[in-house]
Amino acid sequence: MVDRNSSLYKTFHNKKGIFFDMDGVLYDSMGYHAEAWSGAFSHFGIDFPQEMVYHNEGRTAASTINLVFQENENRNATELEIDRIYSKKTEIIADYPDALPFKSAKLLMENLKLQGFAIWVVTGSSQDKFLDALLLDFEGLITRDRIVSGRDVTHGKPHPEPYLTALEKSGLKADEVVVIENAPLGIQSAKAAGIYTVAVNTGILDDCVLWDSGADIVIDDLKELEIL
Ligand code: MG
């Protein structure tokens, strides 16, 4: 648990902005994505275990599909293959209930906002359905102009572009910000942008995967930051 004398507490209180990832940080949604990706590939006779979804979280859909085709067939997928597999994934996930926000994420965000931190969301997602839900579920905390989505970047995570874009738009410097991420590629993206990164391990990967991706600290639940 973080106390007022801890280095993590001091790290936060030297900053001006907090950049939150969305899936797996603000929403308990990764289980659905893992099942949907795995199910979509399996529909086309391709094995893609759910654990691999967690390892590759943050990639664009096309990048994920190309990666699997490179591993299985030594080639990129065609536009048609990408379209079919991604449509299947979207179709599967549409049948699931809406993902719920993590209560601890909302409480933390409310607390940080009250203290004057600038709150941003940096997500690879570009689907209106999820971005609209985000604005509704975190009403008063997140505004459209403080979301960097998959639409705002050319290169998704692990490229630093998403977090560099958030720095540029917010006018904050890398050393004025903390990133909160759950995924290996998201952590790599934030660290490549030069930002202190808290990893919250809400998924099925071992903590060591998040440490190896460059996380500055790994925690199990955002509740651990409630004293901030
Ligand atoms: Mg995530």
PDB file of C-alpha atoms and ligand atoms in Angstrom:
ATOM      1  CA  MET A   1       0.000   0.000   0.000  1.00  0.00           C
ATOM      2  CA  VAL A   2       1.220   3.498  -0.800  1.00  0.00           C
ATOM      3  CA  ASP A   3       1.762   5.823   2.173  1.00  0.00           C
ATOM      4  CA  ARG A   4       2.583   9.515   2.214  1.00  0.00           C
ATOM      5  CA  ASN A   5       6.263   8.841   2.720  1.00  0.00           C
ATOM      6  CA  SER A   6       6.579   6.364  -0.087  1.00  0.00           C
ATOM      7  CA  SER A   7       8.488   7.204  -3.223  1.00  0.00           C
ATOM      8  CA  LEU A   8       5.410   6.438  -5.340  1.00  0.00           C
ATOM      9  CA  TYR A   9       3.361   9.021  -3.411  1.00  0.00           C
ATOM     10  CA  LYS A  10       6.106  11.596  -3.938  1.00  0.00           C
ATOM     11  CA  THR A  11       6.397  10.666  -7.605  1.00  0.00           C
ATOM     12  CA  PHE A  12       2.698  11.369  -8.169  1.00  0.00           C
ATOM     13  CA  HIS A  13       2.752  14.620  -6.272  1.00  0.00           C
ATOM     14  CA  ASN A  14       5.586  15.960  -8.411  1.00  0.00           C
ATOM     15  CA  LYS A  15       3.397  15.544 -11.502  1.00  0.00           C
ATOM     16  CA  LYS A  16       0.664  17.555 -13.224  1.00  0.00           C
ATOM     17  CA  GLY A  17      -1.088  14.989 -15.405  1.00  0.00           C
ATOM     18  CA  ILE A  18      -2.140  11.355 -15.365  1.00  0.00           C
ATOM     19  CA  PHE A  19      -2.570   9.442 -18.641  1.00  0.00           C
ATOM     20  CA  PHE A  20      -4.846   6.414 -18.265  1.00  0.00           C
ATOM     21  CA  ASP A  21      -4.997   3.517 -20.683  1.00  0.00           C
ATOM     22  CA  MET A  22      -8.595   2.302 -21.147  1.00  0.00           C
ATOM     23  CA  ASP A  23      -9.050  -1.483 -21.528  1.00  0.00           C
ATOM     24  CA  GLY A  24      -7.832  -3.364 -18.489  1.00  0.00           C
ATOM     25  CA  VAL A  25      -7.228  -0.108 -16.555  1.00  0.00           C
ATOM     26  CA  LEU A  26     -10.546   1.779 -16.615  1.00  0.00           C
ATOM     27  CA  TYR A  27     -12.676  -1.157 -17.786  1.00  0.00           C
ATOM     28  CA  ASP A  28     -12.805  -4.795 -16.791  1.00  0.00           C
ATOM     29  CA  SER A  29     -12.973  -5.620 -20.493  1.00  0.00           C
ATOM     30  CA  MET A  30      -9.922  -7.683 -21.347  1.00  0.00           C
ATOM     31  CA  GLY A  31     -11.596 -11.041 -20.658  1.00  0.00           C
ATOM     32  CA  TYR A  32     -14.155 -10.251 -23.361  1.00  0.00           C
ATOM     33  CA  HIS A  33     -11.497  -9.118 -25.842  1.00  0.00           C
ATOM     34  CA  ALA A  34      -9.412 -12.242 -25.171  1.00  0.00           C
ATOM     35  CA  GLU A  35     -12.356 -14.574 -25.747  1.00  0.00           C
ATOM     36  CA  ALA A  36     -13.516 -12.665 -28.822  1.00  0.00           C
ATOM     37  CA  TRP A  37     -10.095 -12.573 -30.530  1.00  0.00           C
ATOM     38  CA  SER A  38      -9.402 -16.201 -29.746  1.00  0.00           C
ATOM     39  CA  GLY A  39     -12.892 -17.194 -30.913  1.00  0.00           C
ATOM     40  CA  ALA A  40     -12.640 -15.177 -34.139  1.00  0.00           C
ATOM     41  CA  PHE A  41      -9.342 -16.810 -35.156  1.00  0.00           C
ATOM     42  CA  SER A  42     -10.636 -20.234 -34.179  1.00  0.00           C
ATOM     43  CA  HIS A  43     -13.664 -19.666 -36.440  1.00  0.00           C
ATOM     44  CA  PHE A  44     -11.187 -19.523 -39.342  1.00  0.00           C
ATOM     45  CA  GLY A  45      -9.235 -22.573 -38.106  1.00  0.00           C
ATOM     46  CA  ILE A  46      -6.367 -20.562 -36.608  1.00  0.00           C
ATOM     47  CA  ASP A  47      -5.104 -21.170 -33.070  1.00  0.00           C
ATOM     48  CA  PHE A  48      -4.645 -17.942 -31.042  1.00  0.00           C
ATOM     49  CA  PRO A  49      -4.723 -18.701 -27.307  1.00  0.00           C
ATOM     50  CA  GLN A  50      -6.271 -16.100 -25.010  1.00  0.00           C
ATOM     51  CA  GLU A  51      -2.921 -15.530 -23.289  1.00  0.00           C
ATOM     52  CA  MET A  52      -1.563 -14.241 -26.613  1.00  0.00           C
ATOM     53  CA  VAL A  53      -4.314 -11.614 -26.643  1.00  0.00           C
ATOM     54  CA  TYR A  54      -2.991 -10.259 -23.348  1.00  0.00           C
ATOM     55  CA  HIS A  55       0.584 -10.285 -24.665  1.00  0.00           C
ATOM     56  CA  ASN A  56      -0.504  -8.313 -27.733  1.00  0.00           C
ATOM     57  CA  GLU A  57      -3.066  -6.000 -26.151  1.00  0.00           C
ATOM     58  CA  GLY A  58      -2.798  -2.494 -27.550  1.00  0.00           C
ATOM     59  CA  ARG A  59      -1.952  -3.487 -31.113  1.00  0.00           C
ATOM     60  CA  THR A  60      -4.310  -2.318 -33.838  1.00  0.00           C
ATOM     61  CA  ALA A  61      -6.603  -5.032 -35.200  1.00  0.00           C
ATOM     62  CA  ALA A  62      -4.696  -5.233 -38.500  1.00  0.00           C
ATOM     63  CA  SER A  63      -1.366  -5.504 -36.694  1.00  0.00           C
ATOM     64  CA  THR A  64      -2.675  -8.323 -34.478  1.00  0.00           C
ATOM     65  CA  ILE A  65      -4.013 -10.259 -37.462  1.00  0.00           C
ATOM     66  CA  ASN A  66      -0.816  -9.756 -39.481  1.00  0.00           C
ATOM     67  CA  LEU A  67       1.263 -10.959 -36.549  1.00  0.00           C
ATOM     68  CA  VAL A  68      -0.712 -14.198 -36.355  1.00  0.00           C
ATOM     69  CA  PHE A  69      -0.475 -14.713 -40.127  1.00  0.00           C
ATOM     70  CA  GLN A  70       3.287 -14.077 -40.055  1.00  0.00           C
ATOM     71  CA  GLU A  71       3.678 -16.720 -37.340  1.00  0.00           C
ATOM     72  CA  ASN A  72       1.447 -19.273 -39.042  1.00  0.00           C
ATOM     73  CA  GLU A  73       1.964 -18.628 -42.739  1.00  0.00           C
ATOM     74  CA  ASN A  74       5.034 -16.354 -43.042  1.00  0.00           C
ATOM     75  CA  ARG A  75       3.009 -13.649 -44.747  1.00  0.00           C
ATOM     76  CA  ASN A  76       0.746 -10.726 -43.946  1.00  0.00           C
ATOM     77  CA  ALA A  77      -3.005 -11.225 -44.086  1.00  0.00           C
ATOM     78  CA  THR A  78      -4.872  -9.844 -47.102  1.00  0.00           C
ATOM     79  CA  GLU A  79      -7.266  -6.923 -46.662  1.00  0.00           C
ATOM     80  CA  LEU A  80     -10.140  -9.385 -47.038  1.00  0.00           C
ATOM     81  CA  GLU A  81      -8.760 -11.721 -44.355  1.00  0.00           C
ATOM     82  CA  ILE A  82      -8.247  -8.785 -41.984  1.00  0.00           C
ATOM     83  CA  ASP A  83     -11.775  -7.602 -42.659  1.00  0.00           C
ATOM     84  CA  ARG A  84     -13.324 -11.040 -42.111  1.00  0.00           C
ATOM     85  CA  ILE A  85     -11.474 -11.860 -38.905  1.00  0.00           C
ATOM     86  CA  TYR A  86     -11.985  -8.421 -37.384  1.00  0.00           C
ATOM     87  CA  SER A  87     -15.682  -8.453 -38.317  1.00  0.00           C
ATOM     88  CA  LYS A  88     -16.010 -11.838 -36.603  1.00  0.00           C
ATOM     89  CA  LYS A  89     -14.293 -10.482 -33.482  1.00  0.00           C
ATOM     90  CA  THR A  90     -16.605  -7.450 -33.440  1.00  0.00           C
ATOM     91  CA  GLU A  91     -19.607  -9.733 -33.926  1.00  0.00           C
ATOM     92  CA  ILE A  92     -18.609 -11.996 -31.009  1.00  0.00           C
ATOM     93  CA  ILE A  93     -17.972  -9.090 -28.632  1.00  0.00           C
ATOM     94  CA  ALA A  94     -21.290  -7.451 -29.553  1.00  0.00           C
ATOM     95  CA  ASP A  95     -23.040 -10.435 -27.952  1.00  0.00           C
ATOM     96  CA  TYR A  96     -21.316  -9.906 -24.598  1.00  0.00           C
ATOM     97  CA  PRO A  97     -22.700  -7.605 -21.912  1.00  0.00           C
ATOM     98  CA  ASP A  98     -21.108  -4.158 -21.754  1.00  0.00           C
ATOM     99  CA  ALA A  99     -17.816  -4.136 -19.877  1.00  0.00           C
ATOM    100  CA  LEU A 100     -18.044  -2.417 -16.509  1.00  0.00           C
ATOM    101  CA  PRO A 101     -15.678   0.289 -15.304  1.00  0.00           C
ATOM    102  CA  PHE A 102     -13.382  -0.698 -12.441  1.00  0.00           C
ATOM    103  CA  LYS A 103     -14.765   1.041  -9.333  1.00  0.00           C
ATOM    104  CA  SER A 104     -11.255   1.693  -8.059  1.00  0.00           C
ATOM    105  CA  ALA A 105     -10.356   3.452 -11.331  1.00  0.00           C
ATOM    106  CA  LYS A 106     -13.281   5.836 -11.028  1.00  0.00           C
ATOM    107  CA  LEU A 107     -12.550   6.610  -7.380  1.00  0.00           C
ATOM    108  CA  LEU A 108      -8.886   7.215  -8.134  1.00  0.00           C
ATOM    109  CA  MET A 109      -9.742   9.489 -11.050  1.00  0.00           C
ATOM    110  CA  GLU A 110     -12.211  11.501  -8.949  1.00  0.00           C
ATOM    111  CA  ASN A 111      -9.579  11.963  -6.290  1.00  0.00           C
ATOM    112  CA  LEU A 112      -6.856  12.964  -8.755  1.00  0.00           C
ATOM    113  CA  LYS A 113      -9.164  15.405 -10.528  1.00  0.00           C
ATOM    114  CA  LEU A 114     -10.090  17.075  -7.221  1.00  0.00           C
ATOM    115  CA  GLN A 115      -6.404  17.583  -6.572  1.00  0.00           C
ATOM    116  CA  GLY A 116      -5.983  19.357  -9.893  1.00  0.00           C
ATOM    117  CA  PHE A 117      -4.290  16.679 -11.952  1.00  0.00           C
ATOM    118  CA  ALA A 118      -5.038  16.831 -15.691  1.00  0.00           C
ATOM    119  CA  ILE A 119      -6.721  13.551 -16.634  1.00  0.00           C
ATOM    120  CA  TRP A 120      -6.207  12.057 -20.111  1.00  0.00           C
ATOM    121  CA  VAL A 121      -7.091   8.728 -21.702  1.00  0.00           C
ATOM    122  CA  VAL A 122      -4.734   7.173 -24.254  1.00  0.00           C
ATOM    123  CA  THR A 123      -6.288   4.152 -25.943  1.00  0.00           C
ATOM    124  CA  GLY A 124      -5.746   2.144 -29.113  1.00  0.00           C
ATOM    125  CA  SER A 125      -9.495   1.704 -29.387  1.00  0.00           C
ATOM    126  CA  SER A 126     -11.230   3.735 -32.069  1.00  0.00           C
ATOM    127  CA  GLN A 127     -14.754   2.330 -31.916  1.00  0.00           C
ATOM    128  CA  ASP A 128     -17.390   4.978 -31.195  1.00  0.00           C
ATOM    129  CA  LYS A 129     -19.331   2.513 -29.066  1.00  0.00           C
ATOM    130  CA  PHE A 130     -16.501   2.256 -26.531  1.00  0.00           C
ATOM    131  CA  LEU A 131     -15.513   5.929 -26.628  1.00  0.00           C
ATOM    132  CA  ASP A 132     -19.125   7.063 -26.114  1.00  0.00           C
ATOM    133  CA  ALA A 133     -19.469   4.656 -23.166  1.00  0.00           C
ATOM    134  CA  LEU A 134     -16.257   6.064 -21.712  1.00  0.00           C
ATOM    135  CA  LEU A 135     -17.612   9.630 -21.782  1.00  0.00           C
ATOM    136  CA  LEU A 136     -20.843   8.471 -20.152  1.00  0.00           C
ATOM    137  CA  ASP A 137     -19.344   6.177 -17.504  1.00  0.00           C
ATOM    138  CA  PHE A 138     -16.703   8.746 -16.519  1.00  0.00           C
ATOM    139  CA  GLU A 139     -18.902  11.821 -16.944  1.00  0.00           C
ATOM    140  CA  GLY A 140     -17.378  14.909 -15.388  1.00  0.00           C
ATOM    141  CA  LEU A 141     -13.968  13.250 -15.315  1.00  0.00           C
ATOM    142  CA  ILE A 142     -13.125  12.678 -18.969  1.00  0.00           C
ATOM    143  CA  THR A 143     -13.899  14.940 -21.907  1.00  0.00           C
ATOM    144  CA  ARG A 144     -13.661  14.152 -25.625  1.00  0.00           C
ATOM    145  CA  ASP A 145     -10.820  16.617 -26.162  1.00  0.00           C
ATOM    146  CA  ARG A 146      -8.715  14.736 -23.609  1.00  0.00           C
ATOM    147  CA  ILE A 147      -8.914  11.340 -25.295  1.00  0.00           C
ATOM    148  CA  VAL A 148      -6.197  10.141 -27.668  1.00  0.00           C
ATOM    149  CA  SER A 149      -7.766   7.229 -29.547  1.00  0.00           C
ATOM    150  CA  GLY A 150      -6.638   4.894 -32.296  1.00  0.00           C
ATOM    151  CA  ARG A 151      -7.923   7.489 -34.769  1.00  0.00           C
ATOM    152  CA  ASP A 152      -5.434  10.113 -33.651  1.00  0.00           C
ATOM    153  CA  VAL A 153      -2.298   8.138 -34.431  1.00  0.00           C
ATOM    154  CA  THR A 154      -0.588   6.448 -37.346  1.00  0.00           C
ATOM    155  CA  HIS A 155       1.396   4.016 -35.206  1.00  0.00           C
ATOM    156  CA  GLY A 156      -0.310   2.235 -32.313  1.00  0.00           C
ATOM    157  CA  LYS A 157       1.313   0.952 -29.118  1.00  0.00           C
ATOM    158  CA  PRO A 158       4.098  -0.229 -28.609  1.00  0.00           C
ATOM    159  CA  HIS A 159       5.179   2.758 -30.734  1.00  0.00           C
ATOM    160  CA  PRO A 160       5.507   5.879 -28.540  1.00  0.00           C
ATOM    161  CA  GLU A 161       3.236   7.917 -30.841  1.00  0.00           C
ATOM    162  CA  PRO A 162       0.029   7.567 -28.758  1.00  0.00           C
ATOM    163  CA  TYR A 163       1.695   8.885 -25.591  1.00  0.00           C
ATOM    164  CA  LEU A 164       3.766  11.480 -27.502  1.00  0.00           C
ATOM    165  CA  THR A 165       0.493  12.715 -29.026  1.00  0.00           C
ATOM    166  CA  ALA A 166      -1.040  13.040 -25.546  1.00  0.00           C
ATOM    167  CA  LEU A 167       2.017  15.024 -24.391  1.00  0.00           C
ATOM    168  CA  GLU A 168       1.751  17.327 -27.387  1.00  0.00           C
ATOM    169  CA  LYS A 169      -1.993  17.889 -27.038  1.00  0.00           C
ATOM    170  CA  SER A 170      -1.856  18.397 -23.275  1.00  0.00           C
ATOM    171  CA  GLY A 171       1.174  20.681 -23.394  1.00  0.00           C
ATOM    172  CA  LEU A 172       2.688  18.610 -20.578  1.00  0.00           C
ATOM    173  CA  LYS A 173       6.290  17.404 -20.531  1.00  0.00           C
ATOM    174  CA  ALA A 174       7.152  13.721 -20.134  1.00  0.00           C
ATOM    175  CA  ASP A 175       8.517  14.291 -16.622  1.00  0.00           C
ATOM    176  CA  GLU A 176       5.267  16.001 -15.541  1.00  0.00           C
ATOM    177  CA  VAL A 177       3.140  12.927 -16.216  1.00  0.00           C
ATOM    178  CA  VAL A 178       2.416   9.426 -14.887  1.00  0.00           C
ATOM    179  CA  VAL A 179       0.996   6.727 -17.166  1.00  0.00           C
ATOM    180  CA  ILE A 180      -1.224   3.956 -15.809  1.00  0.00           C
ATOM    181  CA  GLU A 181      -1.165   0.902 -18.072  1.00  0.00           C
ATOM    182  CA  ASN A 182      -1.972  -2.785 -17.795  1.00  0.00           C
ATOM    183  CA  ALA A 183      -0.441  -4.207 -20.969  1.00  0.00           C
ATOM    184  CA  PRO A 184       3.147  -5.023 -21.973  1.00  0.00           C
ATOM    185  CA  LEU A 185       2.949  -3.092 -25.277  1.00  0.00           C
ATOM    186  CA  GLY A 186       1.267  -0.132 -23.591  1.00  0.00           C
ATOM    187  CA  ILE A 187       4.045   0.017 -21.008  1.00  0.00           C
ATOM    188  CA  GLN A 188       6.651  -0.113 -23.796  1.00  0.00           C
ATOM    189  CA  SER A 189       4.851   2.713 -25.602  1.00  0.00           C
ATOM    190  CA  ALA A 190       4.756   4.931 -22.501  1.00  0.00           C
ATOM    191  CA  LYS A 191       8.373   4.216 -21.563  1.00  0.00           C
ATOM    192  CA  ALA A 192       9.507   4.930 -25.145  1.00  0.00           C
ATOM    193  CA  ALA A 193       7.793   8.321 -24.740  1.00  0.00           C
ATOM    194  CA  GLY A 194       9.923   8.828 -21.599  1.00  0.00           C
ATOM    195  CA  ILE A 195       7.060   8.717 -19.062  1.00  0.00           C
ATOM    196  CA  TYR A 196       6.999   7.197 -15.545  1.00  0.00           C
ATOM    197  CA  THR A 197       4.712   4.169 -15.822  1.00  0.00           C
ATOM    198  CA  VAL A 198       2.612   2.414 -13.197  1.00  0.00           C
ATOM    199  CA  ALA A 199       1.513  -1.054 -14.339  1.00  0.00           C
ATOM    200  CA  VAL A 200      -1.690  -2.409 -12.829  1.00  0.00           C
ATOM    201  CA  ASN A 201      -1.874  -6.133 -13.388  1.00  0.00           C
ATOM    202  CA  THR A 202      -5.567  -6.811 -13.937  1.00  0.00           C
ATOM    203  CA  GLY A 203      -5.010  -9.666 -16.404  1.00  0.00           C
ATOM    204  CA  ILE A 204      -3.598 -13.174 -16.548  1.00  0.00           C
ATOM    205  CA  LEU A 205       0.065 -12.445 -17.287  1.00  0.00           C
ATOM    206  CA  ASP A 206       2.770 -12.808 -14.633  1.00  0.00           C
ATOM    207  CA  ASP A 207       3.978  -9.569 -13.035  1.00  0.00           C
ATOM    208  CA  CYS A 208       7.432 -10.288 -14.481  1.00  0.00           C
ATOM    209  CA  VAL A 209       6.088  -9.716 -18.020  1.00  0.00           C
ATOM    210  CA  LEU A 210       5.061  -6.178 -16.984  1.00  0.00           C
ATOM    211  CA  TRP A 211       8.374  -5.528 -15.219  1.00  0.00           C
ATOM    212  CA  ASP A 212      10.254  -6.801 -18.295  1.00  0.00           C
ATOM    213  CA  SER A 213       8.284  -4.375 -20.468  1.00  0.00           C
ATOM    214  CA  GLY A 214       9.822  -1.541 -18.458  1.00  0.00           C
ATOM    215  CA  ALA A 215       7.182  -0.727 -15.819  1.00  0.00           C
ATOM    216  CA  ASP A 216       8.511   1.523 -13.043  1.00  0.00           C
ATOM    217  CA  ILE A 217       6.225  -0.200 -10.555  1.00  0.00           C
ATOM    218  CA  VAL A 218       3.703  -3.051 -10.739  1.00  0.00           C
ATOM    219  CA  ILE A 219       0.582  -3.129  -8.566  1.00  0.00           C
ATOM    220  CA  ASP A 220      -2.406  -5.516  -8.454  1.00  0.00           C
ATOM    221  CA  ASP A 221      -5.257  -3.044  -8.071  1.00  0.00           C
ATOM    222  CA  LEU A 222      -5.718   0.734  -8.385  1.00  0.00           C
ATOM    223  CA  LYS A 223      -7.050   0.601  -4.803  1.00  0.00           C
ATOM    224  CA  GLU A 224      -3.381   0.573  -3.801  1.00  0.00           C
ATOM    225  CA  LEU A 225      -3.233   4.200  -4.967  1.00  0.00           C
ATOM    226  CA  GLU A 226      -6.253   5.362  -2.966  1.00  0.00           C
ATOM    227  CA  ILE A 227      -4.223   7.504  -0.566  1.00  0.00           C
ATOM    228  CA  LEU A 228      -2.963   9.722  -3.400  1.00  0.00           C
TER     229      LEU A 228
HETATM  230 MG    MG B   1      -4.978  -1.820 -21.622  1.00  0.00          MG
END
